[in-house]
Amino acid sequence: MIHRSPLPDVEIPDVTLTEFVIGGAARFGDATALVDGRTGESLTYAELRSAVTAGAAGLAAHGVGPGDVIALMSHNQPSFVVALHAAIAAGAAVTPINPALTPGEIAKQLRLAGARLLIAAEPVVDKALEVAGEVFVLGEHPRARSFTSLFTDGPAPELDLDPATSVAVLPFSSGTTGIPKGVRLTHRNLVANLAQTRAGWRIGPDDVQAAVLPFFHIYGFTIILNSGLLGGAKVVTLPRFELDEYLRTLAAHRVTRAYFAPPMVLALATAPHVEDHDLSSLRFALCGAAPLDVEVTERAERRLGCLIRQGYGMTEAGPGTHQVFDDDFTETPPGSVGRLSPNTEARIVAPGTDSDVAPGETGELLIRGPQVMDGYLDDPAATAATITGGWLHTGDLVRVDDDGVFWVVDRLKELIKYKGYQVAPAELEAVLLTHPAVLDAAVVGVPHIEGGEAPKAFVVTGDTEDTVGADELMAFVAERVAPYKKVREVEFVERIPKSPTGKILRRLLRT
Ligand code: 4UU
């Protein structure tokens, strides 16, 4: 059975992402588009548009154009947005990089993405210079040219690109299995997802969006940043989540729409002094990227004075597939992820089969719609395993009720989510196997208070068991991966359970 959205299909304009998102900037003119919540630095829509044009013209003069990939590594700040849309308006695809990555991890993404230059935030320029050929800095740095020094007058380049086939953004995701892969999101994928979500959420010039979740991740990118700009809202950026600063920012900017990941909701539910802040402007709060406990949600709602509902999606779907629409925000049960977005179809199948489960039963969610990625970069095998007959395999177990409301029940895929960030077990296993004492290794997610879940490694050391301890192995991994990917528990075992074909049987390790 194919499930469909209760909303009618929306039209998907045949334009580039940047034209769609800030092409209409003239309508909002002198309204504030972006404010740095920490420094107060701000840009109006008119200023954003002219900075993007100057940046695009400058990049084009520098030789950047369609077919090129530009890497962007920064925390949330207004200049991230200028660089992002300038690169896209120059015709390039942008691969966003998490600034927490180690130099080795950054080098790998640059290489896989085929990035020709890297635009980096000032605090991570030194790391960028270790691994990238050409680095521009957002801000100033003694060893790197500033991105704004590229700006030139003159029109943005005329682009001859097909929005349906040209990649706009290339985020990395491990999907249902394996190591992180470039996700080819075309202009059309992202324009579609923005048009789809707009149908369910009324974001307008009176709205103020709090943007602390990172723009380098698809949730921050599409749902928070670009949805906000499309609607003409004021987007207030913060570089990281610090509870007191966050609450002060909500109050000072009279934020109307807040976007959370589960650790933020947990912090709001348990921290003192939340009520000391005037949060009366808040009308909408969304949480996504990982499972959220209903009891924690209710505690946080009472202190915020605003309902919290969940969003769901994945990088490979640009990301949104389900929404709690503004119109049914109150009635949609907490704990659910709402209904299908327009132009989005779903099936729920028995895992590993192509058979639909009986109504109300739990199974793997498959998604079909214009937001589903064009495929993984340079990986036809992974693409073919993930999209079959036009259906994207989410690797999530869900059920749907009679009202068309979906519930995420469990995760079938091997992916671990630490604070909502992707951690790919295969990546950590590969690191562990480079340790001389490790004969075999398997990594699974285990419950973790702060992170929701965290990586635990099962390790076979054979005869050398006495010479390598858990702490040493954890330190070995920690030196090689970003902090959020750290292995936080190690168990030595005699062997790793595997299927006859050699696949790790992770379910057996999790119990
Ligand atoms: C249980 O995390 C994301 C996207 C988050 C998102 C999307 C639309 C948040 C709000 C929104 O409106 O993308 P990825 O690719 O990093 O991770 C995708 C995976 C899913 O497959 C699922 O396993 O993250 C998990 N996930 C969730 N799990 C995402 N949202 C939820 C959720 N409950 N609400």
Coordinates of C-alpha atoms and ligand atoms in Angstrom, one line a residue:
M1 CA 0.0 0.0 0.0
I2 CA 1.2 3.5 -0.9
H3 CA 0.7 6.2 1.7
R4 CA 0.3 9.7 0.6
S5 CA 0.3 13.2 2.0
P6 CA -3.1 14.7 3.1
L7 CA -1.9 17.9 1.4
P8 CA -2.3 18.4 -2.4
D9 CA 0.9 18.3 -4.4
V10 CA 2.8 21.6 -4.8
E11 CA 4.5 22.9 -7.9
I12 CA 8.2 22.7 -7.9
P13 CA 9.7 25.8 -9.7
D14 CA 12.4 25.0 -12.2
V15 CA 15.0 27.3 -10.7
T16 CA 18.3 27.0 -8.8
L17 CA 18.4 26.8 -5.0
T18 CA 19.8 30.3 -4.6
E19 CA 17.3 31.9 -7.0
F20 CA 14.5 30.2 -5.1
V21 CA 15.8 31.1 -1.7
I22 CA 17.0 34.6 -2.1
G23 CA 15.8 35.5 -5.6
G24 CA 12.8 37.0 -3.9
A25 CA 15.0 39.0 -1.5
A26 CA 13.7 42.2 -3.1
R27 CA 10.3 41.6 -1.5
F28 CA 11.9 41.6 1.9
G29 CA 14.4 44.4 1.1
D30 CA 15.5 46.1 4.4
A31 CA 14.1 43.4 6.6
T32 CA 16.8 41.6 8.6
A33 CA 17.8 38.2 7.0
L34 CA 20.5 37.1 9.4
V35 CA 21.8 38.1 12.8
D36 CA 24.8 36.7 14.6
G37 CA 23.3 36.1 18.0
R38 CA 26.6 36.4 19.6
T39 CA 28.1 39.5 18.0
G40 CA 25.0 41.2 16.8
E41 CA 26.4 41.5 13.2
S42 CA 23.5 41.5 10.8
L43 CA 22.5 41.5 7.1
T44 CA 19.3 42.7 5.5
Y45 CA 17.8 40.7 2.6
A46 CA 19.1 43.4 0.2
E47 CA 22.6 43.2 1.7
L48 CA 22.5 39.4 1.6
R49 CA 21.6 39.4 -2.0
S50 CA 24.3 41.9 -3.0
A51 CA 26.9 40.1 -1.0
V52 CA 26.0 36.8 -2.7
T53 CA 26.1 38.4 -6.1
A54 CA 29.5 40.0 -5.4
G55 CA 30.8 36.7 -4.0
A56 CA 29.5 34.7 -7.0
A57 CA 31.0 37.2 -9.5
G58 CA 34.3 37.0 -7.6
L59 CA 34.4 33.2 -7.6
A60 CA 33.6 33.2 -11.3
A61 CA 36.4 35.6 -11.9
H62 CA 38.6 33.2 -9.9
G63 CA 37.7 30.4 -12.4
V64 CA 35.0 28.7 -10.3
G65 CA 31.9 27.5 -12.3
P66 CA 29.6 24.6 -13.0
G67 CA 31.2 21.2 -12.3
D68 CA 33.4 22.6 -9.5
V69 CA 33.0 21.6 -5.8
I70 CA 33.7 24.1 -3.1
A71 CA 34.1 22.9 0.5
L72 CA 32.7 25.1 3.3
M73 CA 33.7 24.4 6.9
S74 CA 32.2 26.8 9.5
H75 CA 30.0 27.1 12.5
N76 CA 26.7 29.0 12.0
Q77 CA 27.3 32.7 11.3
P78 CA 25.9 35.0 8.6
S79 CA 29.1 34.8 6.5
F80 CA 28.5 31.1 6.1
V81 CA 25.3 31.9 4.3
V82 CA 26.9 34.4 2.0
A83 CA 29.7 32.0 1.1
L84 CA 27.2 29.1 0.6
H85 CA 24.9 31.0 -1.8
A86 CA 27.8 32.8 -3.5
A87 CA 29.3 29.4 -4.4
I88 CA 26.0 28.0 -5.6
A89 CA 25.3 31.2 -7.6
A90 CA 28.7 30.7 -9.2
G91 CA 27.4 27.3 -10.4
A92 CA 29.5 25.2 -8.0
A93 CA 28.3 22.5 -5.7
V94 CA 29.0 23.0 -2.0
T95 CA 30.2 20.2 0.3
P96 CA 29.7 21.3 3.9
I97 CA 32.3 20.1 6.4
N98 CA 31.8 19.7 10.1
P99 CA 34.5 21.9 11.7
A100 CA 35.0 19.3 14.4
L101 CA 36.5 16.8 12.0
T102 CA 40.2 16.0 12.3
P103 CA 42.6 17.0 9.6
G104 CA 42.7 13.5 8.3
E105 CA 38.9 13.3 8.1
I106 CA 38.7 16.7 6.4
A107 CA 41.4 15.6 3.8
K108 CA 39.3 12.6 3.1
Q109 CA 36.1 14.5 2.5
L110 CA 37.9 17.0 0.3
R111 CA 39.4 14.2 -1.8
L112 CA 36.1 12.2 -2.1
A113 CA 34.2 15.3 -3.0
G114 CA 36.8 16.5 -5.4
A115 CA 36.8 20.0 -3.8
R116 CA 38.9 22.6 -5.5
L117 CA 39.0 25.1 -2.7
L118 CA 38.0 25.3 0.9
I119 CA 36.3 28.2 2.6
A120 CA 36.9 28.0 6.4
A121 CA 35.8 29.8 9.5
E122 CA 38.6 31.7 11.2
P123 CA 38.9 29.3 14.2
V124 CA 39.6 26.3 12.0
V125 CA 41.8 27.9 9.3
D126 CA 45.0 26.3 10.7
K127 CA 43.5 22.9 10.4
A128 CA 42.2 23.8 6.9
L129 CA 45.7 24.9 5.8
E130 CA 47.2 21.5 6.9
V131 CA 45.1 19.7 4.3
A132 CA 43.7 21.9 1.6
G133 CA 45.5 23.5 -1.3
E134 CA 43.6 26.7 -1.4
V135 CA 41.9 28.2 1.6
F136 CA 39.8 31.3 2.0
V137 CA 38.8 32.5 5.5
L138 CA 35.4 33.8 6.7
G139 CA 36.8 36.8 8.6
E140 CA 40.5 37.5 8.9
H141 CA 43.5 35.3 9.3
P142 CA 47.2 36.1 8.9
R143 CA 47.8 33.0 6.8
A144 CA 44.8 32.9 4.5
R145 CA 43.1 35.2 2.1
S146 CA 39.7 36.5 3.2
F147 CA 36.7 35.3 1.3
T148 CA 35.5 38.9 0.9
S149 CA 38.7 39.9 -0.8
L150 CA 37.4 37.9 -3.8
F151 CA 34.2 40.0 -4.1
T152 CA 33.8 42.0 -7.3
D153 CA 31.2 44.3 -8.7
G154 CA 29.2 43.1 -11.5
P155 CA 26.4 40.8 -12.2
A156 CA 26.3 37.2 -10.9
P157 CA 27.4 34.8 -13.7
E158 CA 24.8 33.6 -16.1
L159 CA 24.4 30.0 -15.4
D160 CA 23.6 27.4 -18.0
L161 CA 22.7 24.5 -15.7
D162 CA 19.8 22.2 -15.4
P163 CA 18.3 22.3 -11.9
A164 CA 17.1 18.8 -12.3
T165 CA 20.5 17.3 -12.8
S166 CA 23.0 19.7 -11.3
V167 CA 24.2 19.1 -7.8
A168 CA 23.8 22.1 -5.5
V169 CA 24.9 20.5 -2.2
L170 CA 27.0 17.5 -1.4
P171 CA 26.7 16.6 2.2
F172 CA 28.2 13.3 3.5
S173 CA 26.1 10.5 5.0
S174 CA 26.7 6.9 5.6
G175 CA 23.1 6.0 4.8
T176 CA 22.0 2.5 5.7
T177 CA 25.5 1.0 5.7
G178 CA 29.2 1.6 5.3
I179 CA 31.3 4.7 5.4
P180 CA 30.2 8.3 4.7
K181 CA 29.4 9.0 1.1
G182 CA 28.7 12.2 -0.8
V183 CA 24.9 12.7 -1.2
R184 CA 24.1 14.2 -4.5
L185 CA 21.4 16.7 -3.8
T186 CA 20.4 18.6 -6.9
H187 CA 18.9 22.1 -7.1
R188 CA 15.6 20.5 -7.8
N189 CA 15.8 18.1 -4.8
L190 CA 16.3 21.1 -2.5
V191 CA 13.9 23.5 -4.1
A192 CA 11.4 20.6 -3.9
N193 CA 12.0 20.0 -0.3
L194 CA 11.7 23.7 0.5
A195 CA 8.5 24.0 -1.5
Q196 CA 7.1 20.9 0.2
T197 CA 7.8 22.0 3.7
R198 CA 6.5 25.5 3.0
A199 CA 3.1 24.0 2.2
G200 CA 2.8 22.7 5.8
W201 CA 4.6 25.5 7.7
R202 CA 3.7 29.2 7.4
I203 CA 7.1 30.9 7.9
G204 CA 6.8 34.6 7.2
P205 CA 8.5 38.0 7.6
D206 CA 7.1 38.2 11.2
D207 CA 9.0 35.0 12.2
V208 CA 12.3 34.8 14.0
Q209 CA 14.1 31.5 13.7
A210 CA 16.7 30.4 16.2
A211 CA 19.5 28.7 14.3
V212 CA 21.9 26.9 16.6
L213 CA 21.8 23.4 14.9
P214 CA 24.6 23.5 12.3
F215 CA 24.0 24.6 8.8
F216 CA 26.6 22.0 7.7
H217 CA 24.0 19.3 8.6
I218 CA 20.9 18.9 6.4
Y219 CA 18.4 19.7 9.2
G220 CA 20.0 23.1 9.9
F221 CA 20.7 23.6 6.2
T222 CA 17.2 23.1 4.7
I223 CA 14.7 23.2 7.5
I224 CA 16.2 26.0 9.6
L225 CA 18.3 28.2 7.4
N226 CA 16.9 28.0 3.9
S227 CA 13.2 27.6 4.9
G228 CA 13.6 30.7 7.1
L229 CA 15.1 32.8 4.3
L230 CA 12.6 31.6 1.8
G231 CA 9.8 32.8 4.1
G232 CA 11.5 36.1 4.7
A233 CA 12.1 35.4 8.4
K234 CA 14.9 36.7 10.5
V235 CA 17.4 33.9 11.1
V236 CA 19.4 34.3 14.3
T237 CA 22.6 32.2 14.3
L238 CA 24.6 30.8 17.2
P239 CA 27.8 29.0 16.8
R240 CA 27.0 26.3 19.5
F241 CA 24.4 25.3 22.0
E242 CA 25.1 26.9 25.4
L243 CA 21.8 26.8 27.4
D244 CA 22.0 30.3 29.1
E245 CA 23.1 32.1 25.9
Y246 CA 20.5 30.2 23.9
L247 CA 17.7 31.2 26.3
R248 CA 18.9 34.8 26.4
T249 CA 18.9 34.8 22.6
L250 CA 15.4 33.5 22.4
A251 CA 14.2 36.2 24.6
A252 CA 16.2 39.1 23.2
H253 CA 15.2 38.4 19.6
R254 CA 11.6 37.4 20.4
V255 CA 12.1 34.1 18.6
T256 CA 8.9 32.6 17.2
R257 CA 10.2 29.3 15.9
A258 CA 12.8 27.1 17.7
Y259 CA 14.5 24.0 16.3
F260 CA 16.0 21.3 18.6
A261 CA 17.8 18.1 18.6
P262 CA 17.1 15.7 21.6
P263 CA 20.0 16.8 23.8
M264 CA 18.7 20.4 23.7
V265 CA 15.2 19.3 24.8
L266 CA 16.8 17.3 27.6
A267 CA 18.8 20.4 28.7
L268 CA 15.6 22.5 28.7
A269 CA 13.7 19.8 30.6
T270 CA 16.3 19.6 33.4
A271 CA 18.1 22.9 33.7
P272 CA 17.2 25.5 36.3
H273 CA 16.2 29.1 35.4
V274 CA 14.4 28.3 32.1
E275 CA 11.3 30.2 33.5
D276 CA 13.4 33.3 34.2
H277 CA 13.5 34.1 30.5
D278 CA 10.6 35.7 28.7
L279 CA 9.9 33.1 26.0
S280 CA 6.3 34.3 25.3
S281 CA 7.1 34.9 21.6
L282 CA 7.7 31.2 20.9
R283 CA 4.9 29.6 18.8
F284 CA 6.5 26.5 17.3
A285 CA 9.3 24.2 18.4
L286 CA 10.5 21.3 16.4
C287 CA 12.9 18.5 17.4
G288 CA 14.5 16.0 15.0
A289 CA 17.6 14.0 14.0
A290 CA 17.2 11.3 16.7
P291 CA 14.5 9.7 18.9
L292 CA 12.9 12.0 21.6
D293 CA 11.4 10.8 24.8
V294 CA 7.8 11.9 25.4
E295 CA 8.2 12.4 29.1
V296 CA 11.2 14.6 28.6
T297 CA 9.3 16.5 25.9
E298 CA 6.4 17.3 28.2
R299 CA 8.7 18.5 30.9
A300 CA 10.5 20.8 28.4
E301 CA 7.2 22.0 27.0
R302 CA 6.0 23.1 30.4
R303 CA 9.1 25.2 31.1
L304 CA 9.2 26.7 27.6
G305 CA 5.5 27.4 27.5
C306 CA 5.4 26.0 23.9
L307 CA 4.5 22.6 22.4
I308 CA 7.4 20.6 20.9
R309 CA 6.7 18.4 17.9
Q310 CA 9.0 16.2 15.9
G311 CA 10.3 16.4 12.4
Y312 CA 11.8 13.5 10.6
G313 CA 13.9 13.0 7.5
M314 CA 17.4 12.0 6.3
T315 CA 20.2 13.6 4.3
E316 CA 19.3 11.4 1.3
A317 CA 15.9 13.1 1.2
G318 CA 17.1 16.6 1.4
P319 CA 15.9 15.9 4.3
G320 CA 12.2 16.4 5.0
T321 CA 9.7 13.6 4.3
H322 CA 7.3 14.0 7.3
Q323 CA 5.9 17.1 9.0
V324 CA 3.7 18.1 11.8
F325 CA 1.8 20.9 9.9
D326 CA 1.2 24.2 11.6
D327 CA -2.5 23.6 11.2
D328 CA -2.4 20.4 13.3
F329 CA 0.4 21.3 15.6
T330 CA -1.7 20.9 18.8
E331 CA -3.7 17.8 17.8
T332 CA -0.8 15.7 16.4
P333 CA 0.3 13.3 19.2
P334 CA 3.7 13.9 20.8
G335 CA 6.1 11.1 20.0
S336 CA 5.0 10.9 16.4
V337 CA 6.7 12.6 13.4
G338 CA 3.5 13.8 11.8
R339 CA 2.2 13.2 8.3
L340 CA 3.8 12.9 4.9
S341 CA 4.8 16.1 3.3
P342 CA 3.2 17.0 -0.1
N343 CA 4.5 15.2 -3.2
T344 CA 5.8 12.4 -0.9
E345 CA 4.8 8.8 -1.0
A346 CA 5.7 6.1 1.5
R347 CA 5.6 2.3 1.8
I348 CA 6.2 0.3 4.9
V349 CA 7.7 -3.1 4.1
A350 CA 8.8 -6.2 6.0
P351 CA 12.6 -5.6 6.4
G352 CA 14.6 -7.3 3.6
T353 CA 11.6 -7.9 1.5
D354 CA 9.5 -6.0 -1.0
S355 CA 6.2 -6.9 0.7
D356 CA 4.1 -4.3 2.5
V357 CA 3.3 -5.0 6.1
A358 CA -0.3 -5.3 7.2
P359 CA -2.0 -1.9 8.2
G360 CA -0.8 -0.7 11.6
E361 CA 2.2 -3.1 11.6
T362 CA 5.8 -2.0 11.9
G363 CA 8.2 -2.2 9.0
E364 CA 10.9 -0.4 7.1
L365 CA 10.0 3.0 5.7
L366 CA 10.5 3.6 2.0
I367 CA 10.1 7.0 0.5
R368 CA 9.5 8.3 -3.0
G369 CA 9.4 11.9 -4.0
P370 CA 11.2 14.8 -5.8
Q371 CA 13.4 15.5 -2.8
V372 CA 15.0 12.0 -2.9
M373 CA 18.7 12.4 -3.8
D374 CA 20.1 11.8 -7.3
G375 CA 22.4 9.2 -5.8
Y376 CA 25.6 8.8 -3.9
L377 CA 28.7 10.4 -5.5
D378 CA 30.8 7.9 -7.4
D379 CA 29.1 4.9 -5.8
P380 CA 26.6 3.2 -8.0
A381 CA 26.5 0.1 -5.9
A382 CA 25.5 2.0 -2.7
T383 CA 23.0 4.0 -4.8
A384 CA 21.5 0.8 -6.2
A385 CA 21.2 -0.7 -2.8
T386 CA 19.6 2.3 -1.3
I387 CA 17.1 3.4 -4.0
T388 CA 15.2 0.5 -5.6
G389 CA 12.5 1.2 -8.2
G390 CA 12.5 4.9 -7.2
W391 CA 12.0 4.0 -3.5
L392 CA 14.6 5.3 -1.0
H393 CA 15.2 2.8 1.8
T394 CA 15.4 4.8 5.0
G395 CA 16.7 2.0 7.3
D396 CA 14.2 3.2 9.9
L397 CA 11.4 1.0 11.4
V398 CA 8.1 2.9 11.5
R399 CA 4.3 2.4 11.8
V400 CA 1.5 4.6 10.6
D401 CA -1.9 5.0 12.3
D402 CA -5.4 5.4 10.8
D403 CA -5.0 9.2 10.6
G404 CA -1.8 8.9 8.5
V405 CA 0.4 9.9 11.5
F406 CA 3.8 8.1 11.5
W407 CA 5.9 6.9 14.4
V408 CA 9.5 6.0 14.3
V409 CA 9.8 2.8 16.2
D410 CA 13.5 1.8 15.9
R411 CA 16.5 2.0 13.6
L412 CA 17.2 -0.9 11.5
K413 CA 20.4 0.4 9.9
E414 CA 23.8 0.3 11.6
L415 CA 24.1 4.1 11.9
I416 CA 24.7 5.5 15.4
K417 CA 23.4 9.0 16.3
Y418 CA 25.4 10.8 19.0
K419 CA 23.5 14.0 19.8
G420 CA 21.8 13.7 16.4
Y421 CA 25.2 13.6 14.6
Q422 CA 25.9 10.6 12.3
V423 CA 28.5 8.1 13.5
A424 CA 29.2 5.3 11.0
P425 CA 30.3 2.1 12.8
A426 CA 32.2 1.0 9.7
E427 CA 34.4 4.1 9.9
L428 CA 35.3 3.3 13.6
E429 CA 35.8 -0.4 12.8
A430 CA 38.3 0.6 10.1
V431 CA 40.2 2.8 12.6
L432 CA 40.2 0.1 15.3
L433 CA 41.6 -2.5 12.8
T434 CA 44.6 -0.3 12.2
H435 CA 45.7 -0.8 15.8
P436 CA 48.4 -3.6 15.8
A437 CA 46.8 -5.5 18.7
V438 CA 43.3 -5.6 17.1
L439 CA 42.4 -8.7 15.1
D440 CA 38.7 -7.9 14.6
A441 CA 36.3 -5.3 15.8
A442 CA 32.6 -4.4 15.6
V443 CA 30.9 -1.1 16.8
V444 CA 27.3 -0.7 17.8
G445 CA 25.3 2.1 19.5
V446 CA 24.5 1.8 23.2
P447 CA 22.3 4.1 25.3
H448 CA 24.2 7.2 26.5
I449 CA 22.7 9.9 28.7
E450 CA 24.1 13.0 27.0
G451 CA 24.3 11.7 23.4
G452 CA 21.2 9.6 23.3
E453 CA 23.4 6.7 22.1
A454 CA 27.2 6.4 21.7
P455 CA 29.6 4.0 20.0
K456 CA 30.7 0.8 21.9
A457 CA 33.4 -1.3 20.4
F458 CA 33.6 -5.1 20.7
V459 CA 37.2 -6.0 20.1
V460 CA 39.1 -9.3 19.4
T461 CA 42.8 -9.1 20.4
G462 CA 43.7 -12.8 20.4
D463 CA 47.0 -13.4 22.3
T464 CA 47.7 -9.7 22.8
E465 CA 44.7 -9.1 25.0
D466 CA 46.9 -8.3 28.0
T467 CA 48.9 -5.7 26.3
V468 CA 46.2 -3.3 25.1
G469 CA 43.6 -1.9 27.5
A470 CA 40.2 -0.4 26.8
D471 CA 41.5 3.1 27.7
E472 CA 44.4 2.8 25.3
L473 CA 42.1 1.7 22.4
M474 CA 39.6 4.5 23.1
A475 CA 42.5 7.1 23.1
F476 CA 43.8 5.6 19.9
V477 CA 40.5 6.1 18.2
A478 CA 40.0 9.6 19.8
E479 CA 43.2 10.8 18.2
R480 CA 41.9 9.9 14.7
V481 CA 38.2 11.0 14.7
A482 CA 36.1 14.0 15.6
P483 CA 35.2 14.1 19.3
Y484 CA 31.5 13.3 18.6
K485 CA 32.5 10.0 17.1
K486 CA 34.6 8.8 20.0
V487 CA 34.3 5.2 21.1
R488 CA 33.0 5.5 24.7
E489 CA 33.0 1.8 25.8
V490 CA 35.1 -1.2 24.9
E491 CA 34.4 -4.9 25.5
F492 CA 36.9 -7.6 24.7
V493 CA 35.4 -10.7 23.1
E494 CA 36.6 -13.9 21.7
R495 CA 35.0 -13.4 18.3
I496 CA 32.6 -11.1 16.5
P497 CA 29.3 -12.8 15.5
K498 CA 29.0 -12.8 11.7
S499 CA 26.7 -14.2 9.1
P500 CA 27.9 -16.9 6.7
T501 CA 28.7 -14.0 4.2
G502 CA 30.9 -12.2 6.8
K503 CA 28.4 -9.5 7.7
I504 CA 28.6 -8.4 11.4
L505 CA 25.5 -9.4 13.2
R506 CA 25.1 -6.2 15.2
R507 CA 21.7 -7.1 16.6
L508 CA 23.4 -9.9 18.6
L509 CA 25.9 -7.4 20.0
R510 CA 23.3 -4.9 21.0
T511 CA 21.4 -7.2 23.3
Ligands
4UU1 C1 13.9 9.2 15.3 O1 19.1 13.9 11.1 C2 18.8 14.0 9.9 C3 17.6 14.8 9.6 C4 16.9 15.4 10.6 C5 15.6 16.2 10.4 C6 15.0 16.2 9.2 C7 13.8 16.9 9.0 C8 15.1 16.9 11.4 C9 13.9 17.6 11.4 C10 13.2 17.6 10.1 O2 12.2 18.3 9.9 O3 19.4 13.5 8.8 P1 20.6 12.4 8.9 O4 20.8 11.9 7.6 O5 21.7 12.9 9.7 O6 20.0 11.2 9.8 C11 18.8 10.5 9.4 C12 18.4 9.5 10.4 C13 17.0 8.9 10.1 O7 17.2 7.9 9.2 C14 16.6 8.4 11.5 O8 17.3 7.2 11.8 O9 18.1 10.2 11.7 C15 17.1 9.5 12.4 N1 16.0 10.5 12.7 C16 15.1 10.2 13.7 N2 14.9 9.2 14.5 C17 15.8 11.7 12.2 N3 14.7 12.2 12.7 C18 14.3 11.4 13.7 C19 13.2 11.4 14.6 N4 13.0 10.3 15.4 N5 12.3 12.4 14.7

